[in-house]
Amino acid sequence: MNTVKIDNRIPKIQNKLFEQAHTHSLELKPVAIAMSKQGIKGEKLYSHPGMLPLPVPICEYLLSFNARQMSILSATFFANFYKYVANSEYQSLMSNMSIAEKVFASYSDEFMILHQETNEEMDHIWSFRTVYSMVCREIGIQSSFDEPGFFYGSVGAIPQSDFDSFDTRFTFDEDLNETLLNLQKGKSFLKNIVEQTQQRGQNFTYRNLRFMIGDAMRMLPAEKVQESGLGSLTLLYRYMANVELKKSEAYLFDSPEKFDYEPLAFELNQGHLTDEARHYTTSFDLGVELYRVAPPEAQDFVRYFIQLIVEDYISASYTTYLEKLDLTVQGIMLTDIRVGLNSLSMSLHHPELADKQVDINQLVNSWRQVSSKWRNIIGYMEQKSWQYKSQQLERLIKALGLELNTSKLGNRYERYKDALAIKEIQKVVEVA
């Protein structure tokens, strides 16, 4: 079988990083088991208050939570955040195996890097599920761990109707069969997939993408996976997920000198960050390298889809909290709003929040009634997040020579460029 040859500098670096990381045991399972046995104890926080996707600074109701209640709310958010991460990692796990098998020589360094990561992802998923189960147990509810992760279309803002029809199980219909046939025919037919995507809505686009980076690779012969550039598409799409995760996770326990964080939650976060820092470089370096060695038709194909993902990501990411609420009321779903409201709703089942019962819809409406000057205001943590995201997106845009549709993005593009130029982060700032 022909395999793809890449610059051997990349696997050498990744192998060294892997060996350094695993000189001592780095499994998350022992920490997750300890968290499960301990439960939600005391008044310690499970995340920085500014990372809660809820408008704490402008909401009297949330500001009235005592330290114990805020601990429970932050633990519920911690569990829901990592549930979203785990379900995103589950897709990566399947994609890693396919790229390793269809693109690289068996047991080569490149092949083993992706298998090493798969092993780590399985540890992460098990650990995050254990923590989520603990939080549900403490609150006194039962709740599924199944969740539409990053690769199920929640890259950007999606219509509620699309969100309701997402199915995390694999279904193979006529549309996907057409995609598979075009991939089987080879690189000259990739433009047919682009044309088909341009005629359809966002739900189809992301179902199609999820199929191409997952089951399609398993169904296709190795030479078709290679000439379609699917390995590159998968890893660069994964890079976008890594950017989102790293942005959130890096600031989850920001300013430890100011807050009393739960030590085991902090340890789990730091252990996961160590693994994901390597996965992040694999996504970018290996993805760009596979892009460079792909046929021109495959490069055009990869560039089209990555540009679409980047634009959707910018469109949704560079929005203020109140703008996101406005979109939610219009029937547009955003992941952070959903995770925040789900966390609040779940936490209200805890006996110690008996005095905090509230109608969530009425609460959201009250947030939307606050002074319009808050609509364009972002805080310190959002500035840090925007700055980080813009720097990482710029790397990808330059590497692939993407030309973003600035008129489609409007002021979101201005905010992206402003965030890229940030030198000093301020307490609050008004954005374009």
mmCIF file of N, CA, C and O in Angstrom, residues 47 73 75-76 79 93 95 127 143 147-148 187 195 286-287 317 384 393 429:
data_model
loop_
_atom_site.group_PDB
_atom_site.id
_atom_site.type_symbol
_atom_site.label_atom_id
_atom_site.label_comp_id
_atom_site.label_asym_id
_atom_site.label_seq_id
_atom_site.Cartn_x
_atom_site.Cartn_y
_atom_site.Cartn_z
ATOM 1 N N SER A 47 -14.265 26.574 38.815
ATOM 2 C CA SER A 47 -13.813 27.365 37.656
ATOM 3 C C SER A 47 -13.762 28.839 38.057
ATOM 4 O O SER A 47 -14.368 29.240 39.061
ATOM 5 N N LEU A 73 -22.770 25.499 41.556
ATOM 6 C CA LEU A 73 -22.984 25.961 40.181
ATOM 7 C C LEU A 73 -21.704 25.789 39.351
ATOM 8 O O LEU A 73 -21.755 25.323 38.210
ATOM 9 N N ALA A 75 -19.273 23.662 39.867
ATOM 10 C CA ALA A 75 -19.025 22.220 39.677
ATOM 11 C C ALA A 75 -19.902 21.673 38.548
ATOM 12 O O ALA A 75 -19.464 20.846 37.741
ATOM 13 N N THR A 76 -21.144 22.154 38.494
ATOM 14 C CA THR A 76 -22.068 21.714 37.435
ATOM 15 C C THR A 76 -21.574 22.200 36.071
ATOM 16 O O THR A 76 -21.619 21.454 35.090
ATOM 17 N N ALA A 79 -18.545 20.087 35.013
ATOM 18 C CA ALA A 79 -18.967 18.773 34.499
ATOM 19 C C ALA A 79 -19.566 18.883 33.106
ATOM 20 O O ALA A 79 -19.292 18.053 32.231
ATOM 21 N N LEU A 93 -11.172 10.530 18.338
ATOM 22 C CA LEU A 93 -10.681 9.175 18.574
ATOM 23 C C LEU A 93 -10.892 8.291 17.335
ATOM 24 O O LEU A 93 -9.978 7.604 16.875
ATOM 25 N N SER A 95 -11.511 9.368 14.227
ATOM 26 C CA SER A 95 -10.805 9.941 13.084
ATOM 27 C C SER A 95 -9.314 9.622 13.134
ATOM 28 O O SER A 95 -8.700 9.316 12.109
ATOM 29 N N SER A 127 -12.611 9.615 32.312
ATOM 30 C CA SER A 127 -12.456 10.476 33.492
ATOM 31 C C SER A 127 -13.544 11.549 33.548
ATOM 32 O O SER A 127 -14.128 11.807 34.611
ATOM 33 N N SER A 143 -28.833 11.993 34.134
ATOM 34 C CA SER A 143 -28.700 12.777 32.901
ATOM 35 C C SER A 143 -27.738 12.067 31.958
ATOM 36 O O SER A 143 -26.697 11.564 32.387
ATOM 37 N N GLU A 147 -23.821 14.073 23.984
ATOM 38 C CA GLU A 147 -23.844 15.523 23.780
ATOM 39 C C GLU A 147 -23.322 15.824 22.380
ATOM 40 O O GLU A 147 -22.309 15.268 21.955
ATOM 41 N N PRO A 148 -23.983 16.719 21.611
ATOM 42 C CA PRO A 148 -23.406 17.108 20.320
ATOM 43 C C PRO A 148 -22.127 17.921 20.550
ATOM 44 O O PRO A 148 -22.182 19.042 21.040
ATOM 45 N N LYS A 187 -10.041 12.589 -6.969
ATOM 46 C CA LYS A 187 -9.811 14.023 -6.760
ATOM 47 C C LYS A 187 -10.549 14.936 -7.743
ATOM 48 O O LYS A 187 -10.923 16.050 -7.396
ATOM 49 N N GLU A 195 -19.869 21.895 -4.532
ATOM 50 C CA GLU A 195 -21.089 22.437 -5.161
ATOM 51 C C GLU A 195 -22.339 21.980 -4.406
ATOM 52 O O GLU A 195 -23.267 22.760 -4.176
ATOM 53 N N LEU A 286 0.897 18.412 11.618
ATOM 54 C CA LEU A 286 0.619 17.263 10.750
ATOM 55 C C LEU A 286 -0.426 17.638 9.700
ATOM 56 O O LEU A 286 -0.336 17.239 8.537
ATOM 57 N N GLY A 287 -1.434 18.422 10.107
ATOM 58 C CA GLY A 287 -2.488 18.843 9.177
ATOM 59 C C GLY A 287 -1.949 19.698 8.046
ATOM 60 O O GLY A 287 -2.275 19.479 6.873
ATOM 61 N N SER A 317 -17.970 33.376 17.515
ATOM 62 C CA SER A 317 -17.073 33.590 18.657
ATOM 63 C C SER A 317 -16.952 35.044 19.075
ATOM 64 O O SER A 317 -16.856 35.352 20.263
ATOM 65 N N LYS A 384 -9.137 38.211 26.892
ATOM 66 C CA LYS A 384 -8.048 37.230 26.846
ATOM 67 C C LYS A 384 -8.386 36.102 25.865
ATOM 68 O O LYS A 384 -7.546 35.670 25.083
ATOM 69 N N LEU A 393 -6.085 31.502 15.055
ATOM 70 C CA LEU A 393 -6.767 31.493 13.751
ATOM 71 C C LEU A 393 -5.877 32.093 12.677
ATOM 72 O O LEU A 393 -5.826 31.596 11.544
ATOM 73 N N VAL A 429 -14.175 46.557 28.076
ATOM 74 C CA VAL A 429 -13.909 47.275 26.838
ATOM 75 C C VAL A 429 -15.157 47.228 25.966
ATOM 76 O O VAL A 429 -15.930 46.265 26.021
#
